[in-house]
Coordinates of C-alpha atoms in Angstrom, one line a residue:
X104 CA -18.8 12.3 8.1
X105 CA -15.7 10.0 7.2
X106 CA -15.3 9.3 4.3
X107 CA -12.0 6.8 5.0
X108 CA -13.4 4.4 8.0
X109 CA -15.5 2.2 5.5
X110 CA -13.8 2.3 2.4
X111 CA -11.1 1.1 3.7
X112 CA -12.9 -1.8 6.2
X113 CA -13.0 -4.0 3.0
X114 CA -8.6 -4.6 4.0
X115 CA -10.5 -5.9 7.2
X116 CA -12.8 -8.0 6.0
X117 CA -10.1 -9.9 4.0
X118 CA -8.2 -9.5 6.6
X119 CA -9.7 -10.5 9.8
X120 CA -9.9 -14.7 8.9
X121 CA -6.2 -14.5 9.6
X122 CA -4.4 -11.8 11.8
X123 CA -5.6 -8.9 13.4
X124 CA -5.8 -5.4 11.8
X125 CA -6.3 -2.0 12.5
X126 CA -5.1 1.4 11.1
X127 CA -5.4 3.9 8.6
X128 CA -4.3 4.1 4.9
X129 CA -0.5 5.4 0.4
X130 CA 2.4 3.9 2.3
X131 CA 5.8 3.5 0.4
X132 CA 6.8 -0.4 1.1
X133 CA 5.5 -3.5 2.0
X134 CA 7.1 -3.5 5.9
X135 CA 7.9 -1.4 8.9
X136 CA 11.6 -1.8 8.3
X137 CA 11.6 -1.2 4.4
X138 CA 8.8 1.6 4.8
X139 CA 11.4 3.4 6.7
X140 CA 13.9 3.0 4.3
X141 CA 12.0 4.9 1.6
X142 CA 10.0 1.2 0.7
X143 CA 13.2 -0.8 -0.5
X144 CA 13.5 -4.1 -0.4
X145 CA 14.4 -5.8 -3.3
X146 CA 17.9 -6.4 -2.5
X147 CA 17.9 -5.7 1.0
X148 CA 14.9 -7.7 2.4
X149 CA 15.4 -10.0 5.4
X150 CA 14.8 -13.6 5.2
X151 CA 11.6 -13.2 7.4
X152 CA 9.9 -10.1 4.9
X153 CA 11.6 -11.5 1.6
X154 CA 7.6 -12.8 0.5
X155 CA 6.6 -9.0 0.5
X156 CA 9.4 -7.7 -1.4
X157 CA 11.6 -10.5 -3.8
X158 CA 11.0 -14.3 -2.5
X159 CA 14.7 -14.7 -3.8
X160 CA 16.1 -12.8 -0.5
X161 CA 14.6 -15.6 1.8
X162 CA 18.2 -16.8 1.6
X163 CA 19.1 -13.6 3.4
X164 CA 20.1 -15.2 6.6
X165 CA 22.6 -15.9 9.3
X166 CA 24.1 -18.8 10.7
X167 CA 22.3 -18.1 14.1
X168 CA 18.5 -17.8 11.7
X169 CA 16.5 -21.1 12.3
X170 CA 13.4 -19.9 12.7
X171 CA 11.4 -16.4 12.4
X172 CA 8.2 -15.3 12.8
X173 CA 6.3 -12.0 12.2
X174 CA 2.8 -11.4 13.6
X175 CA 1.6 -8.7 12.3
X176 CA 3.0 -6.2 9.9
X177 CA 0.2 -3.2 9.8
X178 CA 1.3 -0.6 7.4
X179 CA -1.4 2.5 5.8
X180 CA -0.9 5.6 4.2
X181 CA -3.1 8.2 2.7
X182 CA -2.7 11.0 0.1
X183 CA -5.7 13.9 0.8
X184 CA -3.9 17.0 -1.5
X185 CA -7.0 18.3 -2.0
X186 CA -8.7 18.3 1.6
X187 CA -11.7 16.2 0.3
X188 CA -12.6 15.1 3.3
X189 CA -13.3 18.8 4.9
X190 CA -14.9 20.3 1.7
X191 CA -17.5 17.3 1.8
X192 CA -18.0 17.9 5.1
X193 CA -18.1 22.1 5.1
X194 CA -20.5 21.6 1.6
X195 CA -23.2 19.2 3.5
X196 CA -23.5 21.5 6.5
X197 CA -24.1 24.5 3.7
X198 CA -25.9 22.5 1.9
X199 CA -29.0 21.9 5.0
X200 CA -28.7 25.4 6.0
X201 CA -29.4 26.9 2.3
X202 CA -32.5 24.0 2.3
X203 CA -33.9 25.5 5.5
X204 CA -32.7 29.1 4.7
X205 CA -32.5 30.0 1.1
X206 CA -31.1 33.1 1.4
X207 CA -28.9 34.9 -1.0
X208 CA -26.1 35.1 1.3
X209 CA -26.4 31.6 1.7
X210 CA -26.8 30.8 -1.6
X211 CA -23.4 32.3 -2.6
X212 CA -21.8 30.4 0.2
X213 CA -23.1 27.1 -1.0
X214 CA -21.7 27.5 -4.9
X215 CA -18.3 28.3 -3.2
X216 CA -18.6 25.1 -1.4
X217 CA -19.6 23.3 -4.4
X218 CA -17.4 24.8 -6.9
X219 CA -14.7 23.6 -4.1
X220 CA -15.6 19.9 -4.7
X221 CA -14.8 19.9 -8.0
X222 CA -12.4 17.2 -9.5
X223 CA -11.5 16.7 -6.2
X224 CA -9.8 13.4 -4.5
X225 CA -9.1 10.9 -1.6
X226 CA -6.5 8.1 -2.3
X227 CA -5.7 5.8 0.5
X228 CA -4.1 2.1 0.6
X229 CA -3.6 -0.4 3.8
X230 CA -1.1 -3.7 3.7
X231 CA -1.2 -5.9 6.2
X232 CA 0.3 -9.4 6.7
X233 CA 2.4 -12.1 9.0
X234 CA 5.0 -14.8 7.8
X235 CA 6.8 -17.7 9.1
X236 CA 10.3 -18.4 8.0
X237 CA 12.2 -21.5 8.2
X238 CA 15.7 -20.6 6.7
X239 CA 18.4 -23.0 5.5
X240 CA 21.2 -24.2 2.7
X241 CA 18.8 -26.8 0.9
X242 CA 15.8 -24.6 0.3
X243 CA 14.6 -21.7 2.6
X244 CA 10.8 -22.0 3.4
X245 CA 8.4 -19.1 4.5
X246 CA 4.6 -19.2 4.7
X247 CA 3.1 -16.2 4.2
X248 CA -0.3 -13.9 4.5
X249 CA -0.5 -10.3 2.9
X250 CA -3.8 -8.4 2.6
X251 CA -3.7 -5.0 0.6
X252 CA -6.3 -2.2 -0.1
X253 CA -6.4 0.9 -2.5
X254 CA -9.4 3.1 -2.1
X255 CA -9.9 6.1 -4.1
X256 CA -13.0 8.8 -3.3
X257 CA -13.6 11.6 -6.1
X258 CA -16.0 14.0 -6.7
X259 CA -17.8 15.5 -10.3
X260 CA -19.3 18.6 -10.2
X261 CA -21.7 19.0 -12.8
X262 CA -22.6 22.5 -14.0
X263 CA -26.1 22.6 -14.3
X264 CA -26.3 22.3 -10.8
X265 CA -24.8 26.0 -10.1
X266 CA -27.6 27.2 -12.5
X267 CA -30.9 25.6 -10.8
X268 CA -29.4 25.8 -7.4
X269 CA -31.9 23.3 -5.8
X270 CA -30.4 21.4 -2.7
X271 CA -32.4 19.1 -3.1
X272 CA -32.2 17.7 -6.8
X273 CA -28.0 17.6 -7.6
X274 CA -26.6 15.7 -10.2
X275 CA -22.9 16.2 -9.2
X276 CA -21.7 13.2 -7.5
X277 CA -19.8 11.4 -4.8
X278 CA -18.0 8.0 -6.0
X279 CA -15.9 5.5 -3.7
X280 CA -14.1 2.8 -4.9
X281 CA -11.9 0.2 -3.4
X282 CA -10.1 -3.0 -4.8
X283 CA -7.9 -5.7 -2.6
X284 CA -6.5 -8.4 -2.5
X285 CA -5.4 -11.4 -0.1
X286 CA -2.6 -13.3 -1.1
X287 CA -1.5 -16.7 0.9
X288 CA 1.1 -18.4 -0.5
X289 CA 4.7 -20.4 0.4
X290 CA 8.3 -18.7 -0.6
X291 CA 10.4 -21.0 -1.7
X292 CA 14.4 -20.1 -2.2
X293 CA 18.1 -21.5 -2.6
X294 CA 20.9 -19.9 -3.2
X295 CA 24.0 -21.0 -5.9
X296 CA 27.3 -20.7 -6.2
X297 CA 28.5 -19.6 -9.4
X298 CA 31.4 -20.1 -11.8
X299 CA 33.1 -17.1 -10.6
X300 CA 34.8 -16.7 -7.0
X301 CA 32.7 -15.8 -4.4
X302 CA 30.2 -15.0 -6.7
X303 CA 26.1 -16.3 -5.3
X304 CA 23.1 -16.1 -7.2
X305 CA 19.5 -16.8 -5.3
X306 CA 16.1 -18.0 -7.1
X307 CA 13.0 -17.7 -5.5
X308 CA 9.2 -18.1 -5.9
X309 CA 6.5 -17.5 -4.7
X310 CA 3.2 -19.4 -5.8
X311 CA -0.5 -18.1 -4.0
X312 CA -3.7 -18.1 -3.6
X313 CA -5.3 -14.7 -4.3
X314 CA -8.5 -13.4 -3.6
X315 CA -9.4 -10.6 -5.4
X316 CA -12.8 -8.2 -4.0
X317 CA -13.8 -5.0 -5.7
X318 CA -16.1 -2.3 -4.5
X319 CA -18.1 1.1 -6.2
X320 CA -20.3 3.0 -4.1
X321 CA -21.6 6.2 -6.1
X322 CA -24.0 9.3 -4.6
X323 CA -25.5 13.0 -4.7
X324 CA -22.6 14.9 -3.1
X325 CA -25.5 16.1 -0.8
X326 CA -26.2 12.6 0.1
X327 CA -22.7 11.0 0.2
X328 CA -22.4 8.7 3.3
X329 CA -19.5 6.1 4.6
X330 CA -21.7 4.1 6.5
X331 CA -23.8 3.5 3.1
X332 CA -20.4 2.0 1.3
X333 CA -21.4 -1.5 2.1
X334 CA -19.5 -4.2 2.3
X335 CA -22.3 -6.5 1.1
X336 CA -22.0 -5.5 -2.1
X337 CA -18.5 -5.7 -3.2
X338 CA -17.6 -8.3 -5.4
X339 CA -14.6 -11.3 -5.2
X340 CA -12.8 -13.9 -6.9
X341 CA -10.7 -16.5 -5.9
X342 CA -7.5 -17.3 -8.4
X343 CA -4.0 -18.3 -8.3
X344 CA -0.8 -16.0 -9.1
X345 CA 2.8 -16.4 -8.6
X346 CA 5.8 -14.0 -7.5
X347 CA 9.2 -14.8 -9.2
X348 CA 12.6 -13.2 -7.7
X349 CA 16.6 -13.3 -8.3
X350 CA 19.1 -12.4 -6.2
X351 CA 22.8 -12.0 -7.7
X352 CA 26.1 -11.2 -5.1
X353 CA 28.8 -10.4 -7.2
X354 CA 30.4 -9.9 -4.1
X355 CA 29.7 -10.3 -0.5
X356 CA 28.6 -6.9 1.0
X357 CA 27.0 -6.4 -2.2
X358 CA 23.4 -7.6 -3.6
X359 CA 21.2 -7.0 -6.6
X360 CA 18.1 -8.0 -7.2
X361 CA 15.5 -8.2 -10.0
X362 CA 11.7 -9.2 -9.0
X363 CA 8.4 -9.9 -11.0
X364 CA 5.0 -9.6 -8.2
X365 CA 1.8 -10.9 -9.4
X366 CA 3.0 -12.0 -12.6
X367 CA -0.4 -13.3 -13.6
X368 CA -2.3 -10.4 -14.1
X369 CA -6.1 -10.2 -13.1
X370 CA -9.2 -7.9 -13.3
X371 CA -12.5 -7.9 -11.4
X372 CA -15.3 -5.4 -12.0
X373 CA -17.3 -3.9 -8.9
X374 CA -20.5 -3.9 -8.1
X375 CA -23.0 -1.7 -10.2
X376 CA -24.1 1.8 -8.3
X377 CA -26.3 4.4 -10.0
X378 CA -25.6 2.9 -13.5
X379 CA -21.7 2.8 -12.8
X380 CA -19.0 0.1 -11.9
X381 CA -15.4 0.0 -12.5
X382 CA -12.4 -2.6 -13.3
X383 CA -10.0 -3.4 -9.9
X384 CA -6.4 -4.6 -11.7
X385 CA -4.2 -6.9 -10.4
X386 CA -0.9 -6.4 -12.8
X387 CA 2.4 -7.5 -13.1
X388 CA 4.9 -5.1 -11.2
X389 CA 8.6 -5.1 -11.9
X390 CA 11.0 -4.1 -9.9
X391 CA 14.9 -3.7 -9.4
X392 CA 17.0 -3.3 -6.7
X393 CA 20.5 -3.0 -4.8
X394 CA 21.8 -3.0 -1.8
X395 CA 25.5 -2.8 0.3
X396 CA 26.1 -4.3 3.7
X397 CA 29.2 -4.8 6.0
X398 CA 26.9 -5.5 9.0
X399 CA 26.9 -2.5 10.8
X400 CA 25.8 0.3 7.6
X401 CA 23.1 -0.9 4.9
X402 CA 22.3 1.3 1.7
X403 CA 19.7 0.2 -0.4
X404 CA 17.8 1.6 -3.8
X405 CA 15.1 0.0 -5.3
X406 CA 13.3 0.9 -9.2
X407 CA 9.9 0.4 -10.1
X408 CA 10.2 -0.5 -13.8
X409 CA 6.6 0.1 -14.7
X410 CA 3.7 2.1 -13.7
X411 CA 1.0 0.4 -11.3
X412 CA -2.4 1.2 -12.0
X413 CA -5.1 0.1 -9.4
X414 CA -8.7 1.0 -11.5
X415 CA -9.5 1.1 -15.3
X416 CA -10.3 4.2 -16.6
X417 CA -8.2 6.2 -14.1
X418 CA -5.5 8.2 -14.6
X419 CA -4.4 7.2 -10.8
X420 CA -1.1 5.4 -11.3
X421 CA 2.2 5.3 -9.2
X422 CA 5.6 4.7 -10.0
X423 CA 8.5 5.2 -7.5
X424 CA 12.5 5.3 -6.9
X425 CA 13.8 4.6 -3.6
X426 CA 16.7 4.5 -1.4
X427 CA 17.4 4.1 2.4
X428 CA 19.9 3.5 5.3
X429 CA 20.0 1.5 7.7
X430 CA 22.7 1.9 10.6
X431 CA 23.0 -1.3 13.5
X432 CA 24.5 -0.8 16.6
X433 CA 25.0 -4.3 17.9
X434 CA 22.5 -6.0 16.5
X435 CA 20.5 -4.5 19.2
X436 CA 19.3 -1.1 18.1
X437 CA 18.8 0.4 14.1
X438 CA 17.8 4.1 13.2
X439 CA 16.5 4.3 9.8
X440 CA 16.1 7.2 7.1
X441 CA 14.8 7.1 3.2
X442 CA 13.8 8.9 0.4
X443 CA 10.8 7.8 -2.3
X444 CA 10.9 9.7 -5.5
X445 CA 8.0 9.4 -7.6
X446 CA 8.1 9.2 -11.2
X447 CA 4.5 10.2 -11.8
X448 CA 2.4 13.1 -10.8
X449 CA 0.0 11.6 -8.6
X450 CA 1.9 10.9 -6.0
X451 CA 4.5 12.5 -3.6
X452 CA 8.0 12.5 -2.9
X453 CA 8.3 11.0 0.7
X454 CA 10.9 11.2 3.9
X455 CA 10.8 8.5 5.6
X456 CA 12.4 7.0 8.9
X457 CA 11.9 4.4 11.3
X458 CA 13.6 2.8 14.7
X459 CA 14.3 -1.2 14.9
X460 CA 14.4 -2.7 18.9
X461 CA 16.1 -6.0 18.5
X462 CA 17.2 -7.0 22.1
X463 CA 19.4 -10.3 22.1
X464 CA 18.5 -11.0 18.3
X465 CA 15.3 -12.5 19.5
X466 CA 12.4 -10.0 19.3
X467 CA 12.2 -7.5 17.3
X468 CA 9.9 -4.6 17.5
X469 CA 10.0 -2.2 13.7
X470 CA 8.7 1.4 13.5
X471 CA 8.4 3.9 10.6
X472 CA 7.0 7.0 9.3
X473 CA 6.5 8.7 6.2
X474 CA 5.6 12.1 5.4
X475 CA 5.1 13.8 1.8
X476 CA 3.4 17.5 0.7
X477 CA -0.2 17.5 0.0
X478 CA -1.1 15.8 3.1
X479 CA 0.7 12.4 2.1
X480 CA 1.8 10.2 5.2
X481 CA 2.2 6.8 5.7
X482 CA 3.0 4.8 9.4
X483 CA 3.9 0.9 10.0
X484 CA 4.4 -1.5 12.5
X485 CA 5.2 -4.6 13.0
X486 CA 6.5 -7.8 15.8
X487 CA 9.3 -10.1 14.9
X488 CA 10.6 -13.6 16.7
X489 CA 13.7 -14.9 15.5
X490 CA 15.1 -18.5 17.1

């Protein structure tokens, strides 16, 4: 049994259409390069990933930056504290041997394995995406594709089932859900000089389209299966939503920035299974950020001002603090570290670190890790071309 695989092939289905995809799932970040700094970004975001973090920060280039390109960014992470994915798996084995063996020895194993189940969880998210970047003085451009899952699997043990015992007629339950969203849009950016000397303030934004697709898959714990969390019946939406960003350099290794994602804020209820359905959310995130450079050393924090919350009626919601550093040597090779703080407690603090191979300033090939208690980890990737 595994239970990830399909809840998590809805990030392919929006995917697929557009750039190729493959990979696991709760990563800190919205890149390979700012995953490895502990998922900052706000104010330290190149020109080519400033659509996944603050579209203000497309003015974030050099004099040498005409044109970039990434194809793809793959980034996943899951969170598994409560080894969900074994107990389901050790419980239905039990489970077929106390139907073909009802033994008393047997029967004791199988209420451990239930009682195991209880309240337990599986929370996993994917991100994927590509962008195209045309940088400049009058208004930098990018085009941009980011597709994003969150998939949750928890389990309800009811009681009555400990009391009857009967494999074969459980009311304690199995239920999958999963929510993305595809967003396609064009950053647009310019940077100002201000009253003050040497003072530069960026505006950027980000307008959309968004398709939003929910999912809710619900069954027996006895009879849970991933192959039955079908696609087919999720449900979508097509709308429109709009990132807004600013960028202020009161000085000029130093950069802080302010962002609004998804400022519109959506909802879209799943499919109904075994009388139940839930409410996928698509809210407003704000976020603040700053960042030091002198070309060689980058530091970096960023601050999620509010909570994100994926699913009505869950208590599942993250909110996280971040910092990184970033050391160049030459342009040519970066080493990475960062640290992600969370603020609530469903979620783990995270190390994080990453390598960047940028031979002659044209490719660029970004790598990251994360790794949190509770069997959190995240991993990224991603291939850059800058002209």
């Amino acid at each position: 049994m595994k239970i990830s695989l399909n809840g998590l092939s809805l990030a392919v289905a929006a995917a697929l259409p557009f750039v190729s995809f493959s990979s696991v799932a709760m990563f800190n970040g919205a890149d390979a390069r700012g995953g490895a700094m502990g998922g900052t970004g706000v104010a330290s975001a190149q020109y080519l990933t400033a659509s996944f973090y603050n579209p203000a920060m497309a003015t974030n280039y050099t004099k040498g930056d005409d044109f970039g390109m990434i194809l793809p960014m793959i980034a996943a992470g899951v969170h598994d504290s409560d080894e969900l994915y074994d107990k389901i798996d050790e419980f239905q084995k039990v489970n077929d041997r106390l139907s073909k063996n009802p033994s008393q020895e047997t029967l004791e194993e199988w209420k451990q394995a239930l009682l195991a189940l209880d309240n337990g969880e599986l929370d996993m998210e994917v991100i994927t995406g590509a962008s195209v970047a045309l940088p400049n003085r009058y208004a930098s451009a990018n085009l941009f594709l980011k597709a994003q899952v969150a998939s949750m699997v928890k389990t309800t043990i009811v009681e009555s089932d400990l009391v009857t015992s009967d494999p074969d007629n459980l009311s304690s339950s199995v239920q999958g859900v999963a929510g993305g969203t595809v967003d396609m849009g064009v950053t647009l950016a310019r940077e100002f000089a201000m009253p003050f000397q040497g003072h530069r303030l960026s505006v950027g934004v980000s307008p959309k389209f968004q398709k939003i697709m929910a999912l809710n898959y619900m069954a027996s714990v006895s009879e849970f299966e991933d192959s039955d969390f079908d696609l087919d019946d999720r449900e979508e939406d097509n709308t429109f939503n709009l990132d807004v960003g600013l960028a202020y350099k009161p000085a000029q290794n130093l950069t802080v920035g302010l962002v609004v994602q998804n400022l519109l804020k959506q909802e879209l209820e799943t499919n109904i299974s075994r009388g139940t359905k839930a409410t996928f959310l698509v809210e407003p995130k704000y976020t603040a950020g700053v960042a030091y450079e002198n070309g060689w050393l980058l530091v970096a924090a960023d601050l999620d001002l509010n909570k994100q919350r994926y699913f009505t009626g869950e208590d599942y919601e993250t909110q996280f603090a971040r910092a990184g550093i970033e050391l160049d040597a030459w342009r040519w090779v970066q080493v990475r570290a960062g640290y992600s703080h969370s603020m609530t407690d469903f979620s783990q603090d995270m190390l994080t670190a990453g390598l960047g191979f940028t031979p002659f300033g044209l490719f660029g090939l970004e790598l990251a890790g994360q790794y949190g208690e509770d069997e959190h980890y995240g991993v990224a990737a991603q291939l850059a071309f800058m002209f």
